[in-house]
């Protein structure tokens, strides 16, 4: 069964408070989401494999460590997932980036896929699916299913805030996928928004309504 990790590092929690606040405007919201994504990436990559490498320092020969070359792919779910990509890329600059376009039908709350473009070798990569919000879980679950259909076998999911319903759906549909969150909130409201949440992530990132 996939694990759920809530990354309760004080810096993440501090910044998340300002991300949630309705007083926070678009520019600051975008900057904070970017920063928290980077901090989360630091935790999510904790188990990346390393190998020993012999190098010469100015003083002596040393056997030290480098990443063992495992290939990573980032897959933001459009559009709000885009707001977290650069923060992760700063830590993993060689990652390739695929995109899955999904929107949630406001009536049915079911995800509708409108775009997908992925690196050609996703089956060889560890993929991190990125979306700030895991609400009903439909979007993330469908995006992961789309990746699996195309051969991906090693997938993690990274979200800022989740509702219990979303976590349960992803765990049920994709028990092999570990989920990384900055917060697990209380519930969904009648419109499918996470409570207390942060509102509409896409609108807050891009200043739309
Ligand atoms: C938001 C969010 C997720 C989805 C979560 O996107 O970024 O993708 O809702 O909801 P779910 O877990 O119930 O599927 P939205 O559909 O608003 O699209 P947008 O990013 O284009 O604004
Ligand atoms: N999508 C959002 O952007 N926010 C929510 O609270 C739920 C879905």
PDB file of C-alpha atoms and ligand atoms in Angstrom:
ATOM      1  CA  UNK A   1       0.000   0.000   0.000  1.00  0.00           C
ATOM      2  CA  UNK A   2       1.326   3.457  -0.874  1.00  0.00           C
ATOM      3  CA  UNK A   3       2.483   5.631   1.988  1.00  0.00           C
ATOM      4  CA  UNK A   4       1.239   9.120   2.768  1.00  0.00           C
ATOM      5  CA  UNK A   5       3.871  11.566   4.004  1.00  0.00           C
ATOM      6  CA  UNK A   6       2.888  14.937   5.446  1.00  0.00           C
ATOM      7  CA  UNK A   7       6.009  17.102   5.303  1.00  0.00           C
ATOM      8  CA  UNK A   8       5.720  19.079   8.497  1.00  0.00           C
ATOM      9  CA  UNK A   9       9.031  20.936   8.263  1.00  0.00           C
ATOM     10  CA  UNK A  10       8.610  24.342   9.960  1.00  0.00           C
ATOM     11  CA  UNK A  11       9.629  26.266   6.830  1.00  0.00           C
ATOM     12  CA  UNK A  12       7.048  24.430   4.752  1.00  0.00           C
ATOM     13  CA  UNK A  13       4.332  24.969   7.359  1.00  0.00           C
ATOM     14  CA  UNK A  14       5.191  28.669   7.789  1.00  0.00           C
ATOM     15  CA  UNK A  15       5.040  29.362   4.069  1.00  0.00           C
ATOM     16  CA  UNK A  16       1.878  27.293   3.671  1.00  0.00           C
ATOM     17  CA  UNK A  17       0.123  29.558   6.175  1.00  0.00           C
ATOM     18  CA  UNK A  18       0.697  32.545   3.873  1.00  0.00           C
ATOM     19  CA  UNK A  19      -0.244  30.508   0.793  1.00  0.00           C
ATOM     20  CA  UNK A  20      -3.584  29.726   2.451  1.00  0.00           C
ATOM     21  CA  UNK A  21      -4.309  33.301   3.537  1.00  0.00           C
ATOM     22  CA  UNK A  22      -6.779  35.181   1.357  1.00  0.00           C
ATOM     23  CA  UNK A  23      -4.741  38.331   2.027  1.00  0.00           C
ATOM     24  CA  UNK A  24      -1.889  36.929  -0.073  1.00  0.00           C
ATOM     25  CA  UNK A  25      -1.863  38.339  -3.612  1.00  0.00           C
ATOM     26  CA  UNK A  26      -0.948  36.610  -6.858  1.00  0.00           C
ATOM     27  CA  UNK A  27       2.751  37.549  -6.959  1.00  0.00           C
ATOM     28  CA  UNK A  28       3.470  36.472  -3.406  1.00  0.00           C
ATOM     29  CA  UNK A  29       1.286  33.363  -3.756  1.00  0.00           C
ATOM     30  CA  UNK A  30       3.247  32.262  -6.828  1.00  0.00           C
ATOM     31  CA  UNK A  31       6.583  32.874  -5.105  1.00  0.00           C
ATOM     32  CA  UNK A  32       5.561  30.949  -2.005  1.00  0.00           C
ATOM     33  CA  UNK A  33       4.228  27.974  -3.978  1.00  0.00           C
ATOM     34  CA  UNK A  34       7.517  27.877  -5.865  1.00  0.00           C
ATOM     35  CA  UNK A  35       9.514  27.951  -2.610  1.00  0.00           C
ATOM     36  CA  UNK A  36       7.442  25.266  -0.903  1.00  0.00           C
ATOM     37  CA  UNK A  37       7.722  23.041  -3.982  1.00  0.00           C
ATOM     38  CA  UNK A  38      11.519  23.248  -3.682  1.00  0.00           C
ATOM     39  CA  UNK A  39      11.441  22.436   0.019  1.00  0.00           C
ATOM     40  CA  UNK A  40       9.130  19.496  -0.629  1.00  0.00           C
ATOM     41  CA  UNK A  41      11.408  18.230  -3.413  1.00  0.00           C
ATOM     42  CA  UNK A  42      14.246  18.138  -0.911  1.00  0.00           C
ATOM     43  CA  UNK A  43      12.257  15.698   1.231  1.00  0.00           C
ATOM     44  CA  UNK A  44      10.803  13.685  -1.639  1.00  0.00           C
ATOM     45  CA  UNK A  45      14.229  12.960  -3.108  1.00  0.00           C
ATOM     46  CA  UNK A  46      15.602  11.721   0.228  1.00  0.00           C
ATOM     47  CA  UNK A  47      15.676   8.095  -0.986  1.00  0.00           C
ATOM     48  CA  UNK A  48      17.360   8.684  -4.362  1.00  0.00           C
ATOM     49  CA  UNK A  49      20.095   6.111  -4.850  1.00  0.00           C
ATOM     50  CA  UNK A  50      23.711   7.248  -4.669  1.00  0.00           C
ATOM     51  CA  UNK A  51      26.967   5.635  -5.730  1.00  0.00           C
ATOM     52  CA  UNK A  52      30.540   6.106  -4.651  1.00  0.00           C
ATOM     53  CA  UNK A  53      32.902   8.195  -6.726  1.00  0.00           C
ATOM     54  CA  UNK A  54      36.615   8.691  -6.263  1.00  0.00           C
ATOM     55  CA  UNK A  55      37.756  12.271  -6.739  1.00  0.00           C
ATOM     56  CA  UNK A  56      40.797  14.407  -5.996  1.00  0.00           C
ATOM     57  CA  UNK A  57      40.189  17.303  -3.645  1.00  0.00           C
ATOM     58  CA  UNK A  58      42.958  19.932  -3.456  1.00  0.00           C
ATOM     59  CA  UNK A  59      44.151  18.034  -0.367  1.00  0.00           C
ATOM     60  CA  UNK A  60      43.832  14.302  -1.094  1.00  0.00           C
ATOM     61  CA  UNK A  61      41.932  11.512  -2.794  1.00  0.00           C
ATOM     62  CA  UNK A  62      38.405  11.069  -1.429  1.00  0.00           C
ATOM     63  CA  UNK A  63      35.676   8.511  -1.997  1.00  0.00           C
ATOM     64  CA  UNK A  64      32.444  10.461  -1.958  1.00  0.00           C
ATOM     65  CA  UNK A  65      28.920  10.112  -3.306  1.00  0.00           C
ATOM     66  CA  UNK A  66      26.998  11.172  -6.384  1.00  0.00           C
ATOM     67  CA  UNK A  67      23.463  10.432  -7.497  1.00  0.00           C
ATOM     68  CA  UNK A  68      23.539   7.096  -9.261  1.00  0.00           C
ATOM     69  CA  UNK A  69      22.008   8.494 -12.393  1.00  0.00           C
ATOM     70  CA  UNK A  70      18.416   7.469 -11.872  1.00  0.00           C
ATOM     71  CA  UNK A  71      16.317   9.364 -14.352  1.00  0.00           C
ATOM     72  CA  UNK A  72      13.568  11.580 -12.979  1.00  0.00           C
ATOM     73  CA  UNK A  73      10.537  12.953 -14.761  1.00  0.00           C
ATOM     74  CA  UNK A  74       8.220  15.653 -13.476  1.00  0.00           C
ATOM     75  CA  UNK A  75       4.607  15.586 -14.595  1.00  0.00           C
ATOM     76  CA  UNK A  76       2.649  18.684 -13.587  1.00  0.00           C
ATOM     77  CA  UNK A  77      -1.109  18.537 -14.010  1.00  0.00           C
ATOM     78  CA  UNK A  78      -2.144  21.672 -15.912  1.00  0.00           C
ATOM     79  CA  UNK A  79      -2.606  24.232 -15.029  1.00  0.00           C
ATOM     80  CA  UNK A  80      -1.960  24.669 -11.324  1.00  0.00           C
ATOM     81  CA  UNK A  81       0.776  22.016 -11.252  1.00  0.00           C
ATOM     82  CA  UNK A  82       2.927  24.318 -13.388  1.00  0.00           C
ATOM     83  CA  UNK A  83       3.303  26.626 -10.393  1.00  0.00           C
ATOM     84  CA  UNK A  84       5.380  23.993  -8.581  1.00  0.00           C
ATOM     85  CA  UNK A  85       7.645  22.824 -11.412  1.00  0.00           C
ATOM     86  CA  UNK A  86      10.399  25.443 -11.299  1.00  0.00           C
ATOM     87  CA  UNK A  87      10.871  24.987  -7.555  1.00  0.00           C
ATOM     88  CA  UNK A  88      11.484  21.269  -8.090  1.00  0.00           C
ATOM     89  CA  UNK A  89      13.655  21.824 -11.172  1.00  0.00           C
ATOM     90  CA  UNK A  90      16.008  24.042  -9.184  1.00  0.00           C
ATOM     91  CA  UNK A  91      16.922  20.950  -7.147  1.00  0.00           C
ATOM     92  CA  UNK A  92      16.733  18.426  -9.999  1.00  0.00           C
ATOM     93  CA  UNK A  93      17.753  20.486 -13.036  1.00  0.00           C
ATOM     94  CA  UNK A  94      18.213  17.468 -15.321  1.00  0.00           C
ATOM     95  CA  UNK A  95      14.674  16.175 -14.820  1.00  0.00           C
ATOM     96  CA  UNK A  96      12.550  15.983 -17.947  1.00  0.00           C
ATOM     97  CA  UNK A  97       9.079  17.461 -17.767  1.00  0.00           C
ATOM     98  CA  UNK A  98       5.903  15.970 -19.185  1.00  0.00           C
ATOM     99  CA  UNK A  99       2.521  17.666 -19.056  1.00  0.00           C
ATOM    100  CA  UNK A 100      -0.970  16.321 -18.448  1.00  0.00           C
ATOM    101  CA  UNK A 101      -3.829  18.738 -19.086  1.00  0.00           C
ATOM    102  CA  UNK A 102      -6.920  18.038 -17.009  1.00  0.00           C
ATOM    103  CA  UNK A 103      -9.730  20.197 -15.783  1.00  0.00           C
ATOM    104  CA  UNK A 104     -12.429  19.355 -13.354  1.00  0.00           C
ATOM    105  CA  UNK A 105     -15.925  19.645 -14.791  1.00  0.00           C
ATOM    106  CA  UNK A 106     -17.596  22.092 -12.373  1.00  0.00           C
ATOM    107  CA  UNK A 107     -20.903  20.167 -12.454  1.00  0.00           C
ATOM    108  CA  UNK A 108     -19.772  16.559 -12.175  1.00  0.00           C
ATOM    109  CA  UNK A 109     -16.359  17.279 -10.549  1.00  0.00           C
ATOM    110  CA  UNK A 110     -15.011  14.582 -12.922  1.00  0.00           C
ATOM    111  CA  UNK A 111     -11.674  15.271 -14.608  1.00  0.00           C
ATOM    112  CA  UNK A 112     -11.553  15.833 -18.369  1.00  0.00           C
ATOM    113  CA  UNK A 113      -8.192  15.208 -20.071  1.00  0.00           C
ATOM    114  CA  UNK A 114      -7.405  17.700 -22.853  1.00  0.00           C
ATOM    115  CA  UNK A 115      -3.635  17.381 -23.334  1.00  0.00           C
ATOM    116  CA  UNK A 116      -0.783  14.992 -22.742  1.00  0.00           C
ATOM    117  CA  UNK A 117       2.858  15.224 -23.773  1.00  0.00           C
ATOM    118  CA  UNK A 118       5.457  13.087 -22.032  1.00  0.00           C
ATOM    119  CA  UNK A 119       9.165  12.282 -22.317  1.00  0.00           C
ATOM    120  CA  UNK A 120       9.536   9.255 -24.653  1.00  0.00           C
ATOM    121  CA  UNK A 121      11.272   7.121 -21.993  1.00  0.00           C
ATOM    122  CA  UNK A 122       8.801   7.474 -19.094  1.00  0.00           C
ATOM    123  CA  UNK A 123       8.949   3.726 -18.421  1.00  0.00           C
ATOM    124  CA  UNK A 124      12.611   4.148 -17.373  1.00  0.00           C
ATOM    125  CA  UNK A 125      12.003   7.172 -15.150  1.00  0.00           C
ATOM    126  CA  UNK A 126      10.886   7.785 -11.617  1.00  0.00           C
ATOM    127  CA  UNK A 127       7.954  10.129 -12.206  1.00  0.00           C
ATOM    128  CA  UNK A 128       6.747  12.784  -9.781  1.00  0.00           C
ATOM    129  CA  UNK A 129       3.177  13.865 -10.549  1.00  0.00           C
ATOM    130  CA  UNK A 130       2.694  17.431  -9.343  1.00  0.00           C
ATOM    131  CA  UNK A 131      -0.529  19.234  -8.459  1.00  0.00           C
ATOM    132  CA  UNK A 132      -1.097  21.662  -5.569  1.00  0.00           C
ATOM    133  CA  UNK A 133      -4.566  20.294  -4.811  1.00  0.00           C
ATOM    134  CA  UNK A 134      -5.753  16.719  -4.195  1.00  0.00           C
ATOM    135  CA  UNK A 135      -9.480  17.270  -3.642  1.00  0.00           C
ATOM    136  CA  UNK A 136     -11.769  14.431  -4.796  1.00  0.00           C
ATOM    137  CA  UNK A 137      -8.601  12.834  -6.170  1.00  0.00           C
ATOM    138  CA  UNK A 138     -10.147  12.325  -9.612  1.00  0.00           C
ATOM    139  CA  UNK A 139      -7.585  14.462 -11.460  1.00  0.00           C
ATOM    140  CA  UNK A 140      -4.532  12.898  -9.846  1.00  0.00           C
ATOM    141  CA  UNK A 141      -5.909   9.369 -10.146  1.00  0.00           C
ATOM    142  CA  UNK A 142      -6.717   9.823 -13.848  1.00  0.00           C
ATOM    143  CA  UNK A 143      -3.332  11.452 -14.547  1.00  0.00           C
ATOM    144  CA  UNK A 144      -1.533   8.530 -12.865  1.00  0.00           C
ATOM    145  CA  UNK A 145      -3.667   6.039 -14.825  1.00  0.00           C
ATOM    146  CA  UNK A 146      -2.725   7.851 -18.048  1.00  0.00           C
ATOM    147  CA  UNK A 147       0.972   7.512 -17.193  1.00  0.00           C
ATOM    148  CA  UNK A 148       0.624   3.831 -16.306  1.00  0.00           C
ATOM    149  CA  UNK A 149      -1.227   3.192 -19.588  1.00  0.00           C
ATOM    150  CA  UNK A 150       1.874   4.533 -21.340  1.00  0.00           C
ATOM    151  CA  UNK A 151       4.245   2.269 -19.438  1.00  0.00           C
ATOM    152  CA  UNK A 152       5.198   4.203 -16.295  1.00  0.00           C
ATOM    153  CA  UNK A 153       5.763   1.946 -13.289  1.00  0.00           C
ATOM    154  CA  UNK A 154       7.492   4.155 -10.730  1.00  0.00           C
ATOM    155  CA  UNK A 155       5.317   7.105  -9.700  1.00  0.00           C
ATOM    156  CA  UNK A 156       5.134   9.472  -6.744  1.00  0.00           C
ATOM    157  CA  UNK A 157       2.470  12.115  -6.195  1.00  0.00           C
ATOM    158  CA  UNK A 158       3.308  15.525  -4.747  1.00  0.00           C
ATOM    159  CA  UNK A 159       0.580  17.962  -3.637  1.00  0.00           C
ATOM    160  CA  UNK A 160       0.454  20.967  -1.351  1.00  0.00           C
ATOM    161  CA  UNK A 161      -2.892  20.242   0.252  1.00  0.00           C
ATOM    162  CA  UNK A 162      -5.108  17.162   0.201  1.00  0.00           C
ATOM    163  CA  UNK A 163      -8.563  16.247   1.442  1.00  0.00           C
ATOM    164  CA  UNK A 164      -9.010  12.811   3.029  1.00  0.00           C
ATOM    165  CA  UNK A 165     -11.306  11.835   0.131  1.00  0.00           C
ATOM    166  CA  UNK A 166      -8.550  12.468  -2.427  1.00  0.00           C
ATOM    167  CA  UNK A 167      -5.955  10.538  -0.474  1.00  0.00           C
ATOM    168  CA  UNK A 168      -8.339   7.582  -0.144  1.00  0.00           C
ATOM    169  CA  UNK A 169      -9.149   7.537  -3.874  1.00  0.00           C
ATOM    170  CA  UNK A 170      -5.495   7.592  -4.940  1.00  0.00           C
ATOM    171  CA  UNK A 171      -4.622   4.924  -2.367  1.00  0.00           C
ATOM    172  CA  UNK A 172      -7.464   2.738  -3.665  1.00  0.00           C
ATOM    173  CA  UNK A 173      -6.774   3.255  -7.388  1.00  0.00           C
ATOM    174  CA  UNK A 174      -2.967   3.310  -7.127  1.00  0.00           C
ATOM    175  CA  UNK A 175      -1.750   1.481  -4.030  1.00  0.00           C
ATOM    176  CA  UNK A 176       1.795   1.517  -5.422  1.00  0.00           C
ATOM    177  CA  UNK A 177       2.034   5.339  -5.392  1.00  0.00           C
ATOM    178  CA  UNK A 178       3.512   7.203  -2.418  1.00  0.00           C
ATOM    179  CA  UNK A 179       1.825  10.559  -1.713  1.00  0.00           C
ATOM    180  CA  UNK A 180       3.730  13.600  -0.392  1.00  0.00           C
ATOM    181  CA  UNK A 181       1.755  16.493   1.089  1.00  0.00           C
ATOM    182  CA  UNK A 182       2.436  19.725   2.890  1.00  0.00           C
ATOM    183  CA  UNK A 183      -0.933  19.374   4.650  1.00  0.00           C
ATOM    184  CA  UNK A 184      -3.822  16.945   4.990  1.00  0.00           C
ATOM    185  CA  UNK A 185      -6.927  19.060   5.527  1.00  0.00           C
ATOM    186  CA  UNK A 186     -10.274  18.364   7.105  1.00  0.00           C
ATOM    187  CA  UNK A 187     -12.764  17.761   4.307  1.00  0.00           C
ATOM    188  CA  UNK A 188     -14.308  18.835   0.999  1.00  0.00           C
ATOM    189  CA  UNK A 189     -17.175  21.304   0.881  1.00  0.00           C
ATOM    190  CA  UNK A 190     -20.301  20.878  -1.266  1.00  0.00           C
ATOM    191  CA  UNK A 191     -18.520  22.436  -4.267  1.00  0.00           C
ATOM    192  CA  UNK A 192     -15.583  20.041  -3.995  1.00  0.00           C
ATOM    193  CA  UNK A 193     -13.211  22.626  -2.508  1.00  0.00           C
ATOM    194  CA  UNK A 194     -10.782  21.607   0.187  1.00  0.00           C
ATOM    195  CA  UNK A 195     -11.621  22.978   3.652  1.00  0.00           C
ATOM    196  CA  UNK A 196      -9.845  25.023   4.933  1.00  0.00           C
ATOM    197  CA  UNK A 197      -7.648  24.732   1.796  1.00  0.00           C
ATOM    198  CA  UNK A 198      -6.426  27.737  -0.149  1.00  0.00           C
ATOM    199  CA  UNK A 199      -9.260  28.312  -2.617  1.00  0.00           C
ATOM    200  CA  UNK A 200      -8.770  27.723  -6.344  1.00  0.00           C
ATOM    201  CA  UNK A 201      -5.084  27.083  -6.890  1.00  0.00           C
ATOM    202  CA  UNK A 202      -5.095  27.878 -10.630  1.00  0.00           C
ATOM    203  CA  UNK A 203      -6.964  31.141 -10.130  1.00  0.00           C
ATOM    204  CA  UNK A 204      -4.699  32.229  -7.289  1.00  0.00           C
ATOM    205  CA  UNK A 205      -1.540  31.406  -9.253  1.00  0.00           C
ATOM    206  CA  UNK A 206      -2.591  33.098 -12.457  1.00  0.00           C
ATOM    207  CA  UNK A 207      -4.890  35.853 -11.235  1.00  0.00           C
ATOM    208  CA  UNK A 208      -7.989  34.512 -13.033  1.00  0.00           C
ATOM    209  CA  UNK A 209     -11.451  34.025 -11.627  1.00  0.00           C
TER     210      UNK A 209
HETATM  211  C1  LIG B   1      -7.662  21.820  -9.683  1.00  0.00           C
HETATM  212  C2  LIG B   1      -6.362  21.301  -9.112  1.00  0.00           C
HETATM  213  C3  LIG B   1      -6.418  19.837  -9.438  1.00  0.00           C
HETATM  214  C4  LIG B   1      -7.884  19.536  -9.322  1.00  0.00           C
HETATM  215  C5  LIG B   1      -8.111  18.835  -8.009  1.00  0.00           C
HETATM  216  O1  LIG B   1      -7.561  21.992 -11.036  1.00  0.00           O
HETATM  217  O2  LIG B   1      -5.231  21.950  -9.612  1.00  0.00           O
HETATM  218  O3  LIG B   1      -5.921  19.514 -10.715  1.00  0.00           O
HETATM  219  O4  LIG B   1      -8.580  20.782  -9.331  1.00  0.00           O
HETATM  220  O5  LIG B   1      -9.414  18.414  -7.911  1.00  0.00           O
HETATM  221  P1  LIG B   1      -9.838  16.883  -7.845  1.00  0.00           P
HETATM  222  O6  LIG B   1      -8.882  16.215  -6.892  1.00  0.00           O
HETATM  223  O7  LIG B   1     -11.223  16.942  -7.311  1.00  0.00           O
HETATM  224  O8  LIG B   1      -9.768  16.282  -9.218  1.00  0.00           O
HETATM  225  P2  LIG B   1      -8.774  22.587 -11.923  1.00  0.00           P
HETATM  226  O9  LIG B   1      -9.666  21.479 -12.395  1.00  0.00           O
HETATM  227  O10 LIG B   1      -9.424  23.706 -11.178  1.00  0.00           O
HETATM  228  O11 LIG B   1      -8.038  23.094 -13.230  1.00  0.00           O
HETATM  229  P3  LIG B   1      -6.991  24.298 -13.434  1.00  0.00           P
HETATM  230  O12 LIG B   1      -5.703  23.871 -12.753  1.00  0.00           O
HETATM  231  O13 LIG B   1      -6.858  24.348 -14.900  1.00  0.00           O
HETATM  232  O14 LIG B   1      -7.560  25.540 -12.825  1.00  0.00           O
HETATM  233  N1  LIG B   2      -9.145  22.604  -6.874  1.00  0.00           N
HETATM  234  C1  LIG B   2      -8.661  23.715  -6.292  1.00  0.00           C
HETATM  235  O1  LIG B   2      -7.960  24.521  -6.934  1.00  0.00           O
HETATM  236  N2  LIG B   2      -8.947  23.939  -4.996  1.00  0.00           N
HETATM  237  C2  LIG B   2      -9.678  23.091  -4.264  1.00  0.00           C
HETATM  238  O2  LIG B   2      -9.896  23.342  -3.067  1.00  0.00           O
HETATM  239  C3  LIG B   2     -10.178  21.929  -4.895  1.00  0.00           C
HETATM  240  C4  LIG B   2      -9.891  21.698  -6.199  1.00  0.00           C
END
